[in-house]
């Protein structure tokens, strides 16, 4: 039987009352044509005031409704949104909905949950909506470009925001918009929603619940992203790429997470697409917030430990009526203290952006930004002051070993653009460009001895003034063609990077310090020094690369090759001498194969390479031969799973990663090195993120790693593991949202991070114990309590909830990093 029914929020809401179960079941039966009544009457529904319907339509709120039968999804959506909808039984019967996740206006949310159903909701004059079959539109050839652009807009973009925590597409591994299921290497994507809900303050913190990466081996510091990617350490800059281009500056650096749409951890060698890489374990790809075609607004106020005071704003939308000019403005100001006594954690971030679309096939986006950080790296301390063996006890985790007036200031200003033009539906060009200027003024004091008398340490000061100018451009040609039954997606590229860095360093002696009763009044005389240096580095890299992504039925193959030329010159301006003047060239390759089952399973296998130029020569007895680049080689197998109709993604992978041509001591002349070393890392990683039920979401990871030196001129080093690398890492975050009942609008997140024991020195003579840290998040959607507060939310995040004392890692017995104690951040957020 076909009947038209009006569903109102008052009638369709499945409240948790004694009659809730029968009411919900009755609604389903009614929608499927049953004669069972549930008290929904046209008269009652039509009594709803048009003003109330208009308010419900315009209100923006958060939804977390999983995929399921269309009748069930509609029932819950109408309950939460307040919309009024008229439908017929035949329209909804037997159809499935993808659900709706994220923040939407009611009408937009309704459109999202109807995707793929062949239905659309049309708004009527009285403010209610009626469901109907989507009409068939006759499209002319002239309209095809616009239609295809619209279809692409409905799909997730790897350069735009993702609703929720689960991403299904990425670009870091291919430089193209590619499904993660079809990418033959492991990739972890951390969305802006996950970063916000876990209150990540650095990009390193955003990766804490990710497989294959250690984010806290440098302990309690916030100056830079010191990461360990599949067992290989990065510099304080984190080996990052921003908007597809290498992010290179001076000093320690961490990009502001509030300015990011997403973060991707591309695991394994990356040289085929990005050129030289010092870290064969992978790269971190960051995507900046871009202008949007819809008007958005966000204001966030936060406070917390360390006398924290922060304000952040994010606004954007169209500038003109036809939407050909879009804008975005993101800004953040923070005044705070770090967990370590006397360390600052201040930041200023500005990122305006503008997009111009002169036609359907052309787009230009300007991406300027400015960021200034006031933060410091903590000094290494003797293990004896931390392990409990000292009669004076353990030094507090918040202990500052520096002095007043010392600390780091880092600035990065950049201007970039992205230009895209499509010649037709198959071929396009893209150019990415960025010029950046970085300045780092680092004033630090560090330990130079072990414990003296069980309490004192000797110290030195280090003054570094560094400036860098970096120009990077990447020109790409993308195309599609077919050879018989095989579809090809081609990428041809040429990129160029030029870096100029000026570094001035002065070191000298500083007064000793009692770690247990520190006296910070002792002056540090920087007019006396023990060493000075003044160096200028110029590096240029030119790379040519090609990639072919091939598809035949369910098979997806990826082939890539690249050739690079790199030149570096380093001048010692004090000695008026050339320290290095070298040219390198290298060719790297990559191959991968996926099979994507219709069920969502996708096993894959891949091989990839990387290279990194190394300065130096062999001894005269060996011909004074310049060193070849270091090489990274990885073989990886795995399986990815994206359940049909579910908001989740899982990956299991195993890899063998080798760093070759490592410099080791020349056994015939200890003043020189030979390139005979090799470090091998073998591991297995498991990772999953998803909406488990309509109320529960999770992200979990487990990594097991076996890393050791396999070749070395010193036999005693073979078989040893590098310091700081744990064999086991595990994490789990569960987040539950109360969508009904007296506490509806409340979300509770609990996370645990386990770091296994790691060797404390290269000789593997002692181990740093394992530790587990607990994190907590409480969020409340204030609009669920009072409609007048729609758009407002409050949250509290606590890290290291139990305030556990732990040693993060040791590089050697006199050089260890303390962990970070309990910290908390409270936020009040408004979105419109």
PDB file of N, CA, C and O in Angstrom, residues 139-174:
ATOM      1  N   UNK A 139      21.885  16.254 -20.384  1.00  0.00           N
ATOM      2  CA  UNK A 139      23.085  17.083 -20.361  1.00  0.00           C
ATOM      3  C   UNK A 139      23.696  17.148 -21.751  1.00  0.00           C
ATOM      4  O   UNK A 139      23.931  16.108 -22.380  1.00  0.00           O
ATOM      5  N   UNK A 140      23.967  18.344 -22.223  1.00  0.00           N
ATOM      6  CA  UNK A 140      24.612  18.519 -23.512  1.00  0.00           C
ATOM      7  C   UNK A 140      26.122  18.389 -23.361  1.00  0.00           C
ATOM      8  O   UNK A 140      26.669  18.447 -22.246  1.00  0.00           O
ATOM      9  N   UNK A 141      26.814  18.230 -24.474  1.00  0.00           N
ATOM     10  CA  UNK A 141      28.273  18.133 -24.428  1.00  0.00           C
ATOM     11  C   UNK A 141      28.888  19.388 -23.814  1.00  0.00           C
ATOM     12  O   UNK A 141      29.886  19.330 -23.107  1.00  0.00           O
ATOM     13  N   UNK A 142      28.259  20.526 -24.072  1.00  0.00           N
ATOM     14  CA  UNK A 142      28.797  21.779 -23.534  1.00  0.00           C
ATOM     15  C   UNK A 142      28.711  21.839 -22.026  1.00  0.00           C
ATOM     16  O   UNK A 142      29.451  22.558 -21.371  1.00  0.00           O
ATOM     17  N   UNK A 143      27.747  21.071 -21.456  1.00  0.00           N
ATOM     18  CA  UNK A 143      27.562  21.090 -20.004  1.00  0.00           C
ATOM     19  C   UNK A 143      28.382  20.040 -19.277  1.00  0.00           C
ATOM     20  O   UNK A 143      28.407  20.008 -18.058  1.00  0.00           O
ATOM     21  N   UNK A 144      29.038  19.137 -20.024  1.00  0.00           N
ATOM     22  CA  UNK A 144      29.690  17.988 -19.383  1.00  0.00           C
ATOM     23  C   UNK A 144      30.776  18.401 -18.405  1.00  0.00           C
ATOM     24  O   UNK A 144      30.942  17.790 -17.363  1.00  0.00           O
ATOM     25  N   UNK A 145      31.521  19.456 -18.738  1.00  0.00           N
ATOM     26  CA  UNK A 145      32.598  19.872 -17.828  1.00  0.00           C
ATOM     27  C   UNK A 145      32.048  20.267 -16.482  1.00  0.00           C
ATOM     28  O   UNK A 145      32.550  19.861 -15.436  1.00  0.00           O
ATOM     29  N   UNK A 146      30.961  21.051 -16.468  1.00  0.00           N
ATOM     30  CA  UNK A 146      30.363  21.480 -15.212  1.00  0.00           C
ATOM     31  C   UNK A 146      29.801  20.302 -14.444  1.00  0.00           C
ATOM     32  O   UNK A 146      29.915  20.231 -13.227  1.00  0.00           O
ATOM     33  N   UNK A 147      29.174  19.353 -15.147  1.00  0.00           N
ATOM     34  CA  UNK A 147      28.604  18.189 -14.475  1.00  0.00           C
ATOM     35  C   UNK A 147      29.688  17.370 -13.816  1.00  0.00           C
ATOM     36  O   UNK A 147      29.563  16.915 -12.685  1.00  0.00           O
ATOM     37  N   UNK A 148      30.812  17.203 -14.505  1.00  0.00           N
ATOM     38  CA  UNK A 148      31.883  16.392 -13.932  1.00  0.00           C
ATOM     39  C   UNK A 148      32.525  17.095 -12.750  1.00  0.00           C
ATOM     40  O   UNK A 148      32.916  16.456 -11.792  1.00  0.00           O
ATOM     41  N   UNK A 149      32.637  18.393 -12.822  1.00  0.00           N
ATOM     42  CA  UNK A 149      33.157  19.138 -11.670  1.00  0.00           C
ATOM     43  C   UNK A 149      32.250  18.944 -10.471  1.00  0.00           C
ATOM     44  O   UNK A 149      32.695  18.736  -9.340  1.00  0.00           O
ATOM     45  N   UNK A 150      30.924  18.966 -10.707  1.00  0.00           N
ATOM     46  CA  UNK A 150      29.983  18.765  -9.613  1.00  0.00           C
ATOM     47  C   UNK A 150      30.126  17.370  -9.026  1.00  0.00           C
ATOM     48  O   UNK A 150      30.110  17.182  -7.813  1.00  0.00           O
ATOM     49  N   UNK A 151      30.292  16.356  -9.872  1.00  0.00           N
ATOM     50  CA  UNK A 151      30.458  14.995  -9.388  1.00  0.00           C
ATOM     51  C   UNK A 151      31.724  14.857  -8.558  1.00  0.00           C
ATOM     52  O   UNK A 151      31.745  14.189  -7.523  1.00  0.00           O
ATOM     53  N   UNK A 152      32.802  15.506  -9.002  1.00  0.00           N
ATOM     54  CA  UNK A 152      34.039  15.443  -8.248  1.00  0.00           C
ATOM     55  C   UNK A 152      33.881  16.117  -6.889  1.00  0.00           C
ATOM     56  O   UNK A 152      34.459  15.696  -5.894  1.00  0.00           O
ATOM     57  N   UNK A 153      33.077  17.185  -6.855  1.00  0.00           N
ATOM     58  CA  UNK A 153      32.904  17.920  -5.595  1.00  0.00           C
ATOM     59  C   UNK A 153      32.212  17.076  -4.542  1.00  0.00           C
ATOM     60  O   UNK A 153      32.391  17.292  -3.343  1.00  0.00           O
ATOM     61  N   UNK A 154      31.391  16.107  -4.986  1.00  0.00           N
ATOM     62  CA  UNK A 154      30.694  15.261  -4.023  1.00  0.00           C
ATOM     63  C   UNK A 154      31.615  14.225  -3.402  1.00  0.00           C
ATOM     64  O   UNK A 154      31.280  13.622  -2.394  1.00  0.00           O
ATOM     65  N   UNK A 155      32.780  13.984  -4.018  1.00  0.00           N
ATOM     66  CA  UNK A 155      33.703  12.980  -3.530  1.00  0.00           C
ATOM     67  C   UNK A 155      34.712  13.616  -2.589  1.00  0.00           C
ATOM     68  O   UNK A 155      35.070  14.781  -2.737  1.00  0.00           O
ATOM     69  N   UNK A 156      35.166  12.834  -1.623  1.00  0.00           N
ATOM     70  CA  UNK A 156      36.188  13.325  -0.705  1.00  0.00           C
ATOM     71  C   UNK A 156      37.430  13.762  -1.474  1.00  0.00           C
ATOM     72  O   UNK A 156      37.877  13.086  -2.394  1.00  0.00           O
ATOM     73  N   UNK A 157      37.994  14.891  -1.097  1.00  0.00           N
ATOM     74  CA  UNK A 157      39.201  15.399  -1.733  1.00  0.00           C
ATOM     75  C   UNK A 157      40.373  15.288  -0.771  1.00  0.00           C
ATOM     76  O   UNK A 157      40.242  15.641   0.405  1.00  0.00           O
ATOM     77  N   UNK A 158      41.538  14.842  -1.237  1.00  0.00           N
ATOM     78  CA  UNK A 158      42.707  14.767  -0.345  1.00  0.00           C
ATOM     79  C   UNK A 158      43.304  16.122  -0.025  1.00  0.00           C
ATOM     80  O   UNK A 158      44.256  16.198   0.750  1.00  0.00           O
ATOM     81  N   UNK A 159      42.749  17.201  -0.611  1.00  0.00           N
ATOM     82  CA  UNK A 159      43.240  18.545  -0.323  1.00  0.00           C
ATOM     83  C   UNK A 159      42.200  19.374   0.420  1.00  0.00           C
ATOM     84  O   UNK A 159      42.331  20.595   0.515  1.00  0.00           O
ATOM     85  N   UNK A 160      41.165  18.709   0.929  1.00  0.00           N
ATOM     86  CA  UNK A 160      40.096  19.433   1.612  1.00  0.00           C
ATOM     87  C   UNK A 160      39.768  18.747   2.930  1.00  0.00           C
ATOM     88  O   UNK A 160      40.296  17.677   3.248  1.00  0.00           O
ATOM     89  N   UNK A 161      38.882  19.373   3.694  1.00  0.00           N
ATOM     90  CA  UNK A 161      38.501  18.835   4.994  1.00  0.00           C
ATOM     91  C   UNK A 161      37.747  17.521   4.834  1.00  0.00           C
ATOM     92  O   UNK A 161      37.068  17.282   3.836  1.00  0.00           O
ATOM     93  N   UNK A 162      37.879  16.654   5.838  1.00  0.00           N
ATOM     94  CA  UNK A 162      37.172  15.379   5.895  1.00  0.00           C
ATOM     95  C   UNK A 162      36.213  15.432   7.077  1.00  0.00           C
ATOM     96  O   UNK A 162      36.586  15.874   8.166  1.00  0.00           O
ATOM     97  N   UNK A 163      34.991  15.002   6.874  1.00  0.00           N
ATOM     98  CA  UNK A 163      34.031  14.933   7.975  1.00  0.00           C
ATOM     99  C   UNK A 163      34.355  13.723   8.844  1.00  0.00           C
ATOM    100  O   UNK A 163      34.326  12.586   8.369  1.00  0.00           O
ATOM    101  N   UNK A 164      34.658  13.956  10.100  1.00  0.00           N
ATOM    102  CA  UNK A 164      34.971  12.854  10.998  1.00  0.00           C
ATOM    103  C   UNK A 164      36.444  12.503  11.001  1.00  0.00           C
ATOM    104  O   UNK A 164      37.307  13.309  10.635  1.00  0.00           O
ATOM    105  N   UNK A 165      36.736  11.281  11.403  1.00  0.00           N
ATOM    106  CA  UNK A 165      38.112  10.830  11.589  1.00  0.00           C
ATOM    107  C   UNK A 165      38.612   9.945  10.461  1.00  0.00           C
ATOM    108  O   UNK A 165      39.806   9.637  10.422  1.00  0.00           O
ATOM    109  N   UNK A 166      37.735   9.521   9.569  1.00  0.00           N
ATOM    110  CA  UNK A 166      38.108   8.506   8.576  1.00  0.00           C
ATOM    111  C   UNK A 166      38.246   9.139   7.203  1.00  0.00           C
ATOM    112  O   UNK A 166      37.289   9.682   6.657  1.00  0.00           O
ATOM    113  N   UNK A 167      39.452   9.055   6.641  1.00  0.00           N
ATOM    114  CA  UNK A 167      39.708   9.484   5.270  1.00  0.00           C
ATOM    115  C   UNK A 167      39.856   8.251   4.393  1.00  0.00           C
ATOM    116  O   UNK A 167      40.352   7.210   4.843  1.00  0.00           O
ATOM    117  N   UNK A 168      39.433   8.356   3.161  1.00  0.00           N
ATOM    118  CA  UNK A 168      39.514   7.220   2.233  1.00  0.00           C
ATOM    119  C   UNK A 168      40.345   7.528   1.000  1.00  0.00           C
ATOM    120  O   UNK A 168      40.575   6.644   0.186  1.00  0.00           O
ATOM    121  N   UNK A 169      40.805   8.779   0.872  1.00  0.00           N
ATOM    122  CA  UNK A 169      41.607   9.164  -0.277  1.00  0.00           C
ATOM    123  C   UNK A 169      42.822   9.941   0.207  1.00  0.00           C
ATOM    124  O   UNK A 169      42.808  10.558   1.279  1.00  0.00           O
ATOM    125  N   UNK A 170      43.885   9.932  -0.587  1.00  0.00           N
ATOM    126  CA  UNK A 170      45.102  10.635  -0.231  1.00  0.00           C
ATOM    127  C   UNK A 170      45.855  11.044  -1.471  1.00  0.00           C
ATOM    128  O   UNK A 170      45.581  10.575  -2.581  1.00  0.00           O
ATOM    129  N   UNK A 171      46.849  11.927  -1.292  1.00  0.00           N
ATOM    130  CA  UNK A 171      47.656  12.394  -2.413  1.00  0.00           C
ATOM    131  C   UNK A 171      49.150  12.340  -2.130  1.00  0.00           C
ATOM    132  O   UNK A 171      49.951  12.491  -3.040  1.00  0.00           O
ATOM    133  N   UNK A 172      49.560  12.127  -0.873  1.00  0.00           N
ATOM    134  CA  UNK A 172      50.973  12.211  -0.527  1.00  0.00           C
ATOM    135  C   UNK A 172      51.805  11.127  -1.203  1.00  0.00           C
ATOM    136  O   UNK A 172      52.969  11.344  -1.521  1.00  0.00           O
ATOM    137  N   UNK A 173      51.223   9.956  -1.454  1.00  0.00           N
ATOM    138  CA  UNK A 173      51.995   8.838  -2.005  1.00  0.00           C
ATOM    139  C   UNK A 173      52.034   8.822  -3.519  1.00  0.00           C
ATOM    140  O   UNK A 173      52.829   8.084  -4.107  1.00  0.00           O
ATOM    141  N   UNK A 174      51.191   9.613  -4.169  1.00  0.00           N
ATOM    142  CA  UNK A 174      51.105   9.574  -5.631  1.00  0.00           C
ATOM    143  C   UNK A 174      51.086  10.942  -6.290  1.00  0.00           C
ATOM    144  O   UNK A 174      51.216  11.030  -7.507  1.00  0.00           O
TER     145      UNK A 174
END
